[in-house]
PDB file of C-alpha atoms and ligand atoms in Angstrom:
ATOM      1  CA  MET A   1     -20.311 -15.013   6.130  1.00 49.00           C
ATOM      2  CA  GLU A   2     -19.940 -12.563   3.278  1.00 52.00           C
ATOM      3  CA  SER A   3     -16.715 -10.604   3.426  1.00 61.00           C
ATOM      4  CA  GLN A   4     -16.988  -6.922   4.179  1.00 80.00           C
ATOM      5  CA  SER A   5     -15.768  -4.335   1.653  1.00 93.00           C
ATOM      6  CA  VAL A   6     -13.335  -1.909   3.233  1.00 95.00           C
ATOM      7  CA  ILE A   7     -12.521  -0.082  -0.002  1.00 97.00           C
ATOM      8  CA  GLU A   8     -14.640   0.104  -3.139  1.00 97.00           C
ATOM      9  CA  VAL A   9     -13.332   1.659  -6.318  1.00 98.00           C
ATOM     10  CA  LYS A  10     -16.180   2.567  -8.667  1.00 98.00           C
ATOM     11  CA  ASP A  11     -15.912   3.691 -12.301  1.00 98.00           C
ATOM     12  CA  LEU A  12     -12.628   5.387 -11.460  1.00 98.00           C
ATOM     13  CA  ASP A  13     -10.710   7.367 -14.109  1.00 97.00           C
ATOM     14  CA  ILE A  14      -7.292   8.729 -13.173  1.00 97.00           C
ATOM     15  CA  GLY A  15      -4.748  10.858 -14.964  1.00 96.00           C
ATOM     16  CA  TYR A  16      -2.748  14.064 -15.103  1.00 95.00           C
ATOM     17  CA  ASP A  17      -4.374  17.114 -16.739  1.00 90.00           C
ATOM     18  CA  ASP A  18      -5.414  15.873 -20.174  1.00 85.00           C
ATOM     19  CA  HIS A  19      -3.277  12.693 -19.949  1.00 93.00           C
ATOM     20  CA  LEU A  20      -5.610   9.792 -19.060  1.00 95.00           C
ATOM     21  CA  VAL A  21      -3.712   7.030 -17.256  1.00 97.00           C
ATOM     22  CA  MET A  22      -6.494   4.526 -16.375  1.00 97.00           C
ATOM     23  CA  GLN A  23     -10.250   4.401 -16.842  1.00 97.00           C
ATOM     24  CA  ASN A  24     -13.211   2.291 -15.727  1.00 98.00           C
ATOM     25  CA  LEU A  25     -11.525   0.825 -12.673  1.00 98.00           C
ATOM     26  CA  ASN A  26     -13.960  -1.193 -10.562  1.00 98.00           C
ATOM     27  CA  PHE A  27     -12.882  -3.419  -7.691  1.00 98.00           C
ATOM     28  CA  SER A  28     -13.362  -4.020  -3.975  1.00 98.00           C
ATOM     29  CA  VAL A  29     -10.846  -4.633  -1.229  1.00 98.00           C
ATOM     30  CA  ASN A  30     -12.278  -6.783   1.556  1.00 96.00           C
ATOM     31  CA  LYS A  31     -11.451  -6.719   5.251  1.00 95.00           C
ATOM     32  CA  GLY A  32      -8.247  -8.653   5.907  1.00 95.00           C
ATOM     33  CA  ASP A  33      -7.243  -8.766   2.235  1.00 97.00           C
ATOM     34  CA  ILE A  34      -3.686  -8.436   1.121  1.00 97.00           C
ATOM     35  CA  PHE A  35      -4.661  -6.812  -2.130  1.00 98.00           C
ATOM     36  CA  ILE A  36      -2.031  -6.547  -4.870  1.00 98.00           C
ATOM     37  CA  VAL A  37      -2.010  -3.800  -7.487  1.00 97.00           C
ATOM     38  CA  MET A  38       0.049  -5.226 -10.346  1.00 96.00           C
ATOM     39  CA  GLY A  39       1.036  -4.309 -13.853  1.00 94.00           C
ATOM     40  CA  LEU A  40       4.106  -3.337 -15.845  1.00 92.00           C
ATOM     41  CA  SER A  41       6.265  -0.362 -14.948  1.00 91.00           C
ATOM     42  CA  GLY A  42       4.650   2.962 -15.802  1.00 93.00           C
ATOM     43  CA  CYS A  43       1.123   1.573 -16.207  1.00 95.00           C
ATOM     44  CA  GLY A  44      -0.376   3.694 -13.411  1.00 96.00           C
ATOM     45  CA  LYS A  45      -0.075   1.749 -10.150  1.00 95.00           C
ATOM     46  CA  SER A  46       1.314   4.625  -8.083  1.00 93.00           C
ATOM     47  CA  THR A  47      -1.209   7.010  -9.619  1.00 95.00           C
ATOM     48  CA  LEU A  48      -4.031   4.697  -8.569  1.00 97.00           C
ATOM     49  CA  LEU A  49      -2.568   4.472  -5.082  1.00 96.00           C
ATOM     50  CA  LYS A  50      -2.401   8.265  -4.842  1.00 94.00           C
ATOM     51  CA  SER A  51      -6.103   8.481  -5.635  1.00 95.00           C
ATOM     52  CA  MET A  52      -6.829   5.797  -3.049  1.00 95.00           C
ATOM     53  CA  ILE A  53      -4.896   7.450  -0.206  1.00 94.00           C
ATOM     54  CA  GLY A  54      -6.385  10.903  -0.726  1.00 92.00           C
ATOM     55  CA  LEU A  55      -3.403  12.588  -2.385  1.00 92.00           C
ATOM     56  CA  LYS A  56      -4.800  12.974  -5.879  1.00 94.00           C
ATOM     57  CA  PRO A  57      -8.436  13.548  -6.864  1.00 95.00           C
ATOM     58  CA  PRO A  58      -9.560  11.172  -9.610  1.00 96.00           C
ATOM     59  CA  SER A  59     -10.707  12.553 -12.983  1.00 95.00           C
ATOM     60  CA  SER A  60     -14.037  10.858 -12.288  1.00 96.00           C
ATOM     61  CA  GLY A  61     -15.554   8.025 -10.274  1.00 97.00           C
ATOM     62  CA  LYS A  62     -15.517   7.179  -6.604  1.00 97.00           C
ATOM     63  CA  VAL A  63     -13.340   5.650  -3.910  1.00 97.00           C
ATOM     64  CA  LEU A  64     -15.407   4.473  -0.956  1.00 97.00           C
ATOM     65  CA  PHE A  65     -14.051   3.627   2.481  1.00 96.00           C
ATOM     66  CA  TYR A  66     -16.545   1.724   4.626  1.00 93.00           C
ATOM     67  CA  ALA A  67     -19.217   2.896   2.152  1.00 92.00           C
ATOM     68  CA  LYS A  68     -18.241   6.606   2.490  1.00 94.00           C
ATOM     69  CA  SER A  69     -17.246   8.281  -0.773  1.00 96.00           C
ATOM     70  CA  PHE A  70     -13.890   9.871   0.075  1.00 96.00           C
ATOM     71  CA  TRP A  71     -13.775  12.545  -2.632  1.00 96.00           C
ATOM     72  CA  ASP A  72     -17.354  13.660  -1.891  1.00 96.00           C
ATOM     73  CA  GLU A  73     -16.675  14.265   1.825  1.00 96.00           C
ATOM     74  CA  ASP A  74     -15.589  17.614   3.300  1.00 95.00           C
ATOM     75  CA  GLU A  75     -11.989  18.148   4.336  1.00 94.00           C
ATOM     76  CA  ASN A  76     -12.693  17.343   7.972  1.00 94.00           C
ATOM     77  CA  GLU A  77     -14.230  13.992   7.165  1.00 94.00           C
ATOM     78  CA  GLN A  78     -11.454  13.244   4.654  1.00 94.00           C
ATOM     79  CA  LYS A  79      -8.880  13.868   7.404  1.00 90.00           C
ATOM     80  CA  LYS A  80     -10.723  11.480   9.704  1.00 90.00           C
ATOM     81  CA  ILE A  81     -10.668   8.779   7.058  1.00 92.00           C
ATOM     82  CA  MET A  82      -6.986   9.399   6.244  1.00 91.00           C
ATOM     83  CA  ARG A  83      -6.121   9.188   9.924  1.00 88.00           C
ATOM     84  CA  ARG A  84      -6.938   5.464   9.638  1.00 91.00           C
ATOM     85  CA  PHE A  85      -4.404   4.897   6.851  1.00 91.00           C
ATOM     86  CA  GLY A  86      -0.795   3.857   7.122  1.00 92.00           C
ATOM     87  CA  VAL A  87       1.261   4.560   4.027  1.00 92.00           C
ATOM     88  CA  LEU A  88       4.677   3.351   2.919  1.00 89.00           C
ATOM     89  CA  TYR A  89       5.639   5.454  -0.110  1.00 83.00           C
ATOM     90  CA  GLN A  90       7.608   4.169  -3.090  1.00 74.00           C
ATOM     91  CA  SER A  91      10.566   6.333  -2.083  1.00 72.00           C
ATOM     92  CA  GLY A  92      10.508   5.292   1.593  1.00 65.00           C
ATOM     93  CA  ALA A  93      11.240   8.900   2.544  1.00 80.00           C
ATOM     94  CA  LEU A  94      12.631   9.094   6.057  1.00 90.00           C
ATOM     95  CA  TRP A  95      13.681  12.503   7.374  1.00 92.00           C
ATOM     96  CA  SER A  96      17.476  12.380   7.291  1.00 92.00           C
ATOM     97  CA  SER A  97      17.878  15.031  10.000  1.00 95.00           C
ATOM     98  CA  LEU A  98      15.730  13.052  12.457  1.00 96.00           C
ATOM     99  CA  THR A  99      16.748   9.904  14.297  1.00 97.00           C
ATOM    100  CA  VAL A 100      14.977   6.600  13.713  1.00 97.00           C
ATOM    101  CA  GLY A 101      12.961   7.141  16.901  1.00 97.00           C
ATOM    102  CA  GLU A 102      12.020  10.703  15.925  1.00 97.00           C
ATOM    103  CA  ASN A 103      10.900   9.554  12.472  1.00 96.00           C
ATOM    104  CA  VAL A 104       8.545   6.982  13.958  1.00 96.00           C
ATOM    105  CA  ALA A 105       7.346   9.443  16.616  1.00 97.00           C
ATOM    106  CA  LEU A 106       6.419  12.086  14.047  1.00 94.00           C
ATOM    107  CA  PRO A 107       2.858  10.937  13.187  1.00 91.00           C
ATOM    108  CA  LEU A 108       2.147  10.441  16.895  1.00 94.00           C
ATOM    109  CA  GLN A 109       3.252  14.008  17.623  1.00 94.00           C
ATOM    110  CA  LEU A 110       1.252  15.367  14.698  1.00 89.00           C
ATOM    111  CA  TYR A 111      -1.990  13.467  15.177  1.00 87.00           C
ATOM    112  CA  THR A 112      -2.292  12.562  18.859  1.00 90.00           C
ATOM    113  CA  LYS A 113      -2.130  14.324  22.215  1.00 94.00           C
ATOM    114  CA  LEU A 114      -0.066  11.583  23.827  1.00 96.00           C
ATOM    115  CA  SER A 115       2.678  12.509  26.318  1.00 97.00           C
ATOM    116  CA  LYS A 116       6.368  12.266  25.428  1.00 97.00           C
ATOM    117  CA  GLN A 117       6.654   9.180  27.620  1.00 97.00           C
ATOM    118  CA  GLN A 118       3.686   7.467  25.957  1.00 97.00           C
ATOM    119  CA  ILE A 119       5.046   8.280  22.501  1.00 97.00           C
ATOM    120  CA  GLN A 120       8.431   6.798  23.440  1.00 97.00           C
ATOM    121  CA  GLU A 121       6.739   3.609  24.548  1.00 97.00           C
ATOM    122  CA  ILE A 122       4.783   3.291  21.307  1.00 97.00           C
ATOM    123  CA  VAL A 123       7.904   4.019  19.233  1.00 98.00           C
ATOM    124  CA  ALA A 124       9.764   1.266  21.096  1.00 97.00           C
ATOM    125  CA  LEU A 125       6.893  -1.144  20.505  1.00 95.00           C
ATOM    126  CA  LYS A 126       6.616  -0.370  16.773  1.00 94.00           C
ATOM    127  CA  LEU A 127      10.374  -0.673  16.299  1.00 95.00           C
ATOM    128  CA  SER A 128      10.315  -4.053  18.013  1.00 92.00           C
ATOM    129  CA  LEU A 129       7.539  -5.177  15.659  1.00 86.00           C
ATOM    130  CA  VAL A 130       9.831  -4.541  12.700  1.00 86.00           C
ATOM    131  CA  GLY A 131      12.822  -6.151  14.421  1.00 86.00           C
ATOM    132  CA  LEU A 132      14.620  -2.899  15.241  1.00 92.00           C
ATOM    133  CA  GLU A 133      14.245  -2.632  18.994  1.00 93.00           C
ATOM    134  CA  GLY A 134      16.726  -0.272  20.600  1.00 95.00           C
ATOM    135  CA  HIS A 135      17.631   1.465  17.316  1.00 96.00           C
ATOM    136  CA  GLU A 136      15.909   4.759  18.257  1.00 96.00           C
ATOM    137  CA  ASP A 137      19.003   6.935  18.338  1.00 97.00           C
ATOM    138  CA  LEU A 138      20.544   5.997  14.995  1.00 97.00           C
ATOM    139  CA  PHE A 139      20.189   8.267  11.968  1.00 96.00           C
ATOM    140  CA  PRO A 140      18.864   7.006   8.608  1.00 93.00           C
ATOM    141  CA  SER A 141      22.294   7.603   7.028  1.00 93.00           C
ATOM    142  CA  GLY A 142      23.798   5.139   9.499  1.00 93.00           C
ATOM    143  CA  ILE A 143      21.555   2.166   8.717  1.00 91.00           C
ATOM    144  CA  SER A 144      21.085  -0.052   5.670  1.00 87.00           C
ATOM    145  CA  GLY A 145      18.421   0.372   2.975  1.00 83.00           C
ATOM    146  CA  GLY A 146      16.498  -2.614   4.304  1.00 82.00           C
ATOM    147  CA  MET A 147      16.530  -1.165   7.802  1.00 87.00           C
ATOM    148  CA  CYS A 148      15.290   2.191   6.436  1.00 89.00           C
ATOM    149  CA  LYS A 149      12.383   0.333   4.817  1.00 86.00           C
ATOM    150  CA  ARG A 150      11.541  -1.246   8.168  1.00 88.00           C
ATOM    151  CA  VAL A 151      11.732   2.122   9.945  1.00 92.00           C
ATOM    152  CA  SER A 152       9.345   3.535   7.300  1.00 91.00           C
ATOM    153  CA  LEU A 153       7.093   0.604   8.008  1.00 90.00           C
ATOM    154  CA  ALA A 154       7.227   1.250  11.775  1.00 93.00           C
ATOM    155  CA  ARG A 155       6.279   4.858  11.019  1.00 94.00           C
ATOM    156  CA  ALA A 156       3.424   3.728   8.742  1.00 92.00           C
ATOM    157  CA  ILE A 157       1.937   1.625  11.551  1.00 92.00           C
ATOM    158  CA  ALA A 158       2.586   4.133  14.355  1.00 94.00           C
ATOM    159  CA  LEU A 159      -1.067   5.197  14.528  1.00 93.00           C
ATOM    160  CA  ASP A 160      -2.433   1.619  14.451  1.00 91.00           C
ATOM    161  CA  PRO A 161      -3.962   2.020  10.991  1.00 93.00           C
ATOM    162  CA  ASP A 162      -6.623  -0.390   9.879  1.00 92.00           C
ATOM    163  CA  ILE A 163      -5.762   0.102   6.215  1.00 96.00           C
ATOM    164  CA  ILE A 164      -2.126   0.026   5.129  1.00 95.00           C
ATOM    165  CA  PHE A 165      -0.854   0.979   1.675  1.00 96.00           C
ATOM    166  CA  PHE A 166       2.560  -0.072   0.422  1.00 93.00           C
ATOM    167  CA  ASP A 167       4.061   1.188  -2.830  1.00 92.00           C
ATOM    168  CA  GLU A 168       6.798  -1.227  -3.969  1.00 89.00           C
ATOM    169  CA  PRO A 169       7.869  -2.174  -0.432  1.00 85.00           C
ATOM    170  CA  SER A 170      10.506  -4.673  -1.533  1.00 82.00           C
ATOM    171  CA  ALA A 171      12.129  -2.527  -4.242  1.00 78.00           C
ATOM    172  CA  GLY A 172      15.854  -2.422  -3.571  1.00 76.00           C
ATOM    173  CA  LEU A 173      15.797  -5.212  -0.995  1.00 79.00           C
ATOM    174  CA  ASP A 174      17.746  -8.459  -1.274  1.00 82.00           C
ATOM    175  CA  PRO A 175      15.690 -11.685  -1.532  1.00 84.00           C
ATOM    176  CA  ILE A 176      16.100 -12.499   2.161  1.00 83.00           C
ATOM    177  CA  ASN A 177      14.961  -9.076   3.339  1.00 81.00           C
ATOM    178  CA  SER A 178      12.192  -9.101   0.756  1.00 85.00           C
ATOM    179  CA  ARG A 179      10.971 -12.346   2.236  1.00 88.00           C
ATOM    180  CA  LYS A 180      11.182 -10.916   5.768  1.00 85.00           C
ATOM    181  CA  LEU A 181       9.111  -7.946   4.656  1.00 87.00           C
ATOM    182  CA  ASP A 182       6.484 -10.317   3.236  1.00 91.00           C
ATOM    183  CA  ASP A 183       6.367 -12.112   6.598  1.00 91.00           C
ATOM    184  CA  LEU A 184       5.982  -8.763   8.338  1.00 88.00           C
ATOM    185  CA  ILE A 185       3.101  -7.784   6.071  1.00 92.00           C
ATOM    186  CA  LEU A 186       1.376 -11.083   6.879  1.00 94.00           C
ATOM    187  CA  GLU A 187       1.947 -10.448  10.588  1.00 90.00           C
ATOM    188  CA  LEU A 188       0.393  -6.993  10.300  1.00 89.00           C
ATOM    189  CA  ARG A 189      -2.667  -8.463   8.679  1.00 92.00           C
ATOM    190  CA  ASP A 190      -2.962 -11.263  11.238  1.00 92.00           C
ATOM    191  CA  GLY A 191      -1.821  -9.331  14.318  1.00 86.00           C
ATOM    192  CA  LEU A 192      -3.437  -5.928  13.784  1.00 82.00           C
ATOM    193  CA  GLY A 193      -6.318  -7.226  11.670  1.00 88.00           C
ATOM    194  CA  ALA A 194      -5.310  -4.677   9.037  1.00 93.00           C
ATOM    195  CA  THR A 195      -6.439  -4.578   5.421  1.00 96.00           C
ATOM    196  CA  ILE A 196      -3.430  -4.145   3.171  1.00 97.00           C
ATOM    197  CA  VAL A 197      -2.986  -2.809  -0.361  1.00 97.00           C
ATOM    198  CA  VAL A 198       0.404  -3.525  -1.945  1.00 96.00           C
ATOM    199  CA  VAL A 199       1.702  -2.166  -5.239  1.00 95.00           C
ATOM    200  CA  THR A 200       4.332  -4.558  -6.490  1.00 91.00           C
ATOM    201  CA  HIS A 201       5.635  -6.471  -9.465  1.00 85.00           C
ATOM    202  CA  GLU A 202       7.672  -8.900  -7.350  1.00 88.00           C
ATOM    203  CA  LEU A 203       6.174 -12.224  -8.374  1.00 91.00           C
ATOM    204  CA  ALA A 204       7.451 -14.055  -5.312  1.00 90.00           C
ATOM    205  CA  SER A 205       5.675 -11.543  -3.068  1.00 91.00           C
ATOM    206  CA  ILE A 206       2.522 -11.545  -5.148  1.00 94.00           C
ATOM    207  CA  PHE A 207       2.092 -15.287  -4.732  1.00 95.00           C
ATOM    208  CA  ALA A 208       3.378 -15.436  -1.153  1.00 94.00           C
ATOM    209  CA  ILE A 209       1.099 -12.825   0.377  1.00 96.00           C
ATOM    210  CA  GLY A 210      -1.632 -11.722  -2.055  1.00 97.00           C
ATOM    211  CA  ASN A 211      -5.136 -13.146  -1.840  1.00 97.00           C
ATOM    212  CA  ASN A 212      -6.792 -10.597  -4.102  1.00 98.00           C
ATOM    213  CA  SER A 213      -5.585  -8.264  -6.828  1.00 98.00           C
ATOM    214  CA  VAL A 214      -6.157  -6.014  -9.771  1.00 98.00           C
ATOM    215  CA  PHE A 215      -4.068  -6.093 -12.938  1.00 97.00           C
ATOM    216  CA  LEU A 216      -3.593  -2.778 -14.770  1.00 97.00           C
ATOM    217  CA  ASP A 217      -2.772  -2.715 -18.470  1.00 96.00           C
ATOM    218  CA  GLU A 218      -1.164   0.361 -19.974  1.00 95.00           C
ATOM    219  CA  ALA A 219      -2.156  -0.228 -23.610  1.00 95.00           C
ATOM    220  CA  SER A 220      -5.880  -0.602 -22.965  1.00 96.00           C
ATOM    221  CA  LYS A 221      -5.725   1.943 -20.102  1.00 97.00           C
ATOM    222  CA  THR A 222      -7.820  -0.189 -17.803  1.00 97.00           C
ATOM    223  CA  MET A 223      -7.827  -3.263 -15.563  1.00 97.00           C
ATOM    224  CA  ILE A 224      -7.774  -6.552 -17.439  1.00 97.00           C
ATOM    225  CA  ALA A 225      -7.959  -8.986 -14.511  1.00 97.00           C
ATOM    226  CA  SER A 226      -8.743  -9.179 -10.817  1.00 97.00           C
ATOM    227  CA  GLY A 227      -8.931 -11.736  -8.014  1.00 97.00           C
ATOM    228  CA  ASP A 228      -6.614 -14.207  -6.299  1.00 98.00           C
ATOM    229  CA  PRO A 229      -3.241 -14.169  -8.119  1.00 97.00           C
ATOM    230  CA  GLN A 230      -2.870 -17.968  -7.784  1.00 96.00           C
ATOM    231  CA  VAL A 231      -6.236 -18.430  -9.449  1.00 97.00           C
ATOM    232  CA  LEU A 232      -5.283 -15.952 -12.189  1.00 97.00           C
ATOM    233  CA  LEU A 233      -2.078 -17.895 -12.795  1.00 95.00           C
ATOM    234  CA  ARG A 234      -4.043 -21.136 -13.068  1.00 95.00           C
ATOM    235  CA  ASP A 235      -7.123 -19.990 -14.953  1.00 95.00           C
ATOM    236  CA  SER A 236      -6.481 -16.744 -16.824  1.00 95.00           C
ATOM    237  CA  LYS A 237      -6.792 -16.995 -20.581  1.00 93.00           C
ATOM    238  CA  ASP A 238      -5.389 -13.504 -21.141  1.00 94.00           C
ATOM    239  CA  PRO A 239      -1.842 -13.797 -22.521  1.00 93.00           C
ATOM    240  CA  ARG A 240      -0.875 -10.411 -21.014  1.00 94.00           C
ATOM    241  CA  VAL A 241      -1.786 -11.612 -17.528  1.00 95.00           C
ATOM    242  CA  VAL A 242      -0.283 -15.077 -17.961  1.00 94.00           C
ATOM    243  CA  GLN A 243       2.918 -13.667 -19.422  1.00 93.00           C
ATOM    244  CA  PHE A 244       3.325 -11.296 -16.478  1.00 93.00           C
ATOM    245  CA  LEU A 245       2.594 -13.978 -13.867  1.00 94.00           C
ATOM    246  CA  LYS A 246       4.978 -16.422 -15.576  1.00 92.00           C
ATOM    247  CA  ARG A 247       7.719 -13.825 -15.917  1.00 84.00           C
ATOM    248  CA  GLY A 248       7.494 -13.658 -19.676  1.00 72.00           C
ATOM    249  CA  ARG A 249       7.446 -17.418 -20.204  1.00 67.00           C
ATOM    250  CA  ILE A 250       4.137 -18.032 -21.943  1.00 59.00           C
ATOM    251  CA  ASP A 251       4.802 -21.458 -23.429  1.00 57.00           C
ATOM    252  CA  GLU A 252       5.362 -23.382 -20.212  1.00 50.00           C
TER     253      GLU A 252
HETATM  254  N1  ATP B   1       3.268  13.849 -11.594  1.00 72.30           N
HETATM  255  C1  ATP B   1       2.991  13.391 -12.832  1.00 72.30           C
HETATM  256  N2  ATP B   1       2.635  14.228 -13.832  1.00 72.30           N
HETATM  257  C2  ATP B   1       2.360  13.776 -15.088  1.00 72.30           C
HETATM  258  N3  ATP B   1       2.399  12.479 -15.428  1.00 72.30           N
HETATM  259  C3  ATP B   1       2.753  11.593 -14.476  1.00 72.30           C
HETATM  260  C4  ATP B   1       3.070  11.987 -13.124  1.00 72.30           C
HETATM  261  N4  ATP B   1       3.382  10.890 -12.411  1.00 72.30           N
HETATM  262  C5  ATP B   1       3.262   9.855 -13.268  1.00 72.30           C
HETATM  263  N5  ATP B   1       2.894  10.265 -14.501  1.00 72.30           N
HETATM  264  C6  ATP B   1       2.632   9.407 -15.681  1.00 72.30           C
HETATM  265  O1  ATP B   1       1.541   8.541 -15.382  1.00 72.30           O
HETATM  266  C7  ATP B   1       1.789   7.238 -15.875  1.00 72.30           C
HETATM  267  C8  ATP B   1       1.687   6.243 -14.732  1.00 72.30           C
HETATM  268  O2  ATP B   1       2.726   6.487 -13.791  1.00 72.30           O
HETATM  269  P1  ATP B   1       2.799   5.730 -12.398  1.00 72.30           P
HETATM  270  O3  ATP B   1       3.899   6.327 -11.604  1.00 72.30           O
HETATM  271  O4  ATP B   1       1.460   5.716 -11.789  1.00 72.30           O
HETATM  272  O5  ATP B   1       3.198   4.249 -12.878  1.00 72.30           O
HETATM  273  P2  ATP B   1       3.629   2.975 -12.030  1.00 72.30           P
HETATM  274  O6  ATP B   1       2.797   1.839 -12.527  1.00 72.30           O
HETATM  275  O7  ATP B   1       3.585   3.287 -10.582  1.00 72.30           O
HETATM  276  O8  ATP B   1       5.130   2.745 -12.490  1.00 72.30           O
HETATM  277  P3  ATP B   1       6.380   2.060 -11.688  1.00 72.30           P
HETATM  278  O9  ATP B   1       6.106   0.577 -11.669  1.00 72.30           O
HETATM  279  O10 ATP B   1       7.556   2.379 -12.534  1.00 72.30           O
HETATM  280  O11 ATP B   1       6.425   2.675 -10.302  1.00 72.30           O
HETATM  281  C9  ATP B   1       3.138   7.274 -16.561  1.00 72.30           C
HETATM  282  O12 ATP B   1       2.919   7.479 -17.933  1.00 72.30           O
HETATM  283  C10 ATP B   1       3.804   8.495 -15.952  1.00 72.30           C
HETATM  284  O13 ATP B   1       4.699   9.070 -16.873  1.00 72.30           O
HETATM  285 MG1   MG B   2       5.021   3.347  -9.078  1.00 72.30          MG
END
């Protein structure tokens, strides 16, 4: 069976005012992919993600979700598409004045008509999925950075998204918690059947969870590789890609 494209990026150019960040981006994310956006710091990964999640119109080109061109739809339709996304931002960004439970409940209060009781049940379920059952009443300032990440993740999956975007999810986590987060991402894919896009330059994560990818290069302002990271590591002839995937060691 041919795999189904959930997201298609076509001839996409992105940038800020007259500063072009990336051009000619073309790739597809298939259903059930854990799709890695990789490249060196500052190359444009977060900017690409912003154009994919509906926060930043591209300079030109299209982003299609289930064959619908997001930036050509009206606001109503765009909202409907965005309602299917879960997003974990690079900064994590929990509301410090709200408890853990209230943070996770927020999207449910904003986007659903569920009762307080129903919302509490979903919050409890999502917190248990990230290993934080019973932590509803704590405040973000009273839990560790890794726990905050997991709360943000519980919030990102509160609405049962079928597409989840993560921007540097393991930044600031120790290797053990990084690994746990990888396992959680795999569980989300397998358990919820979600399609997942992850921006990261953590090599361990890239190889542990990614089955598809795009590699952005700042100097040429475009993508210079795509596909399964393991295959890229084995077969790529591009020294920029090999050097990145081998952590700078090109001679080995
Ligand atoms: N709000 C903005 N206004 C103008 N330029 C920006 C803005 N945000 C980012 N840039 C520029 O766009 C380029 C790409 O930035 P971006 O944040 O997308 O990179 P990145 O690959 O996510 O980097 P990192 O790995 O450090 O998170 C950089 O040159 C950056 O300075
Ligand atoms: Mg970034």
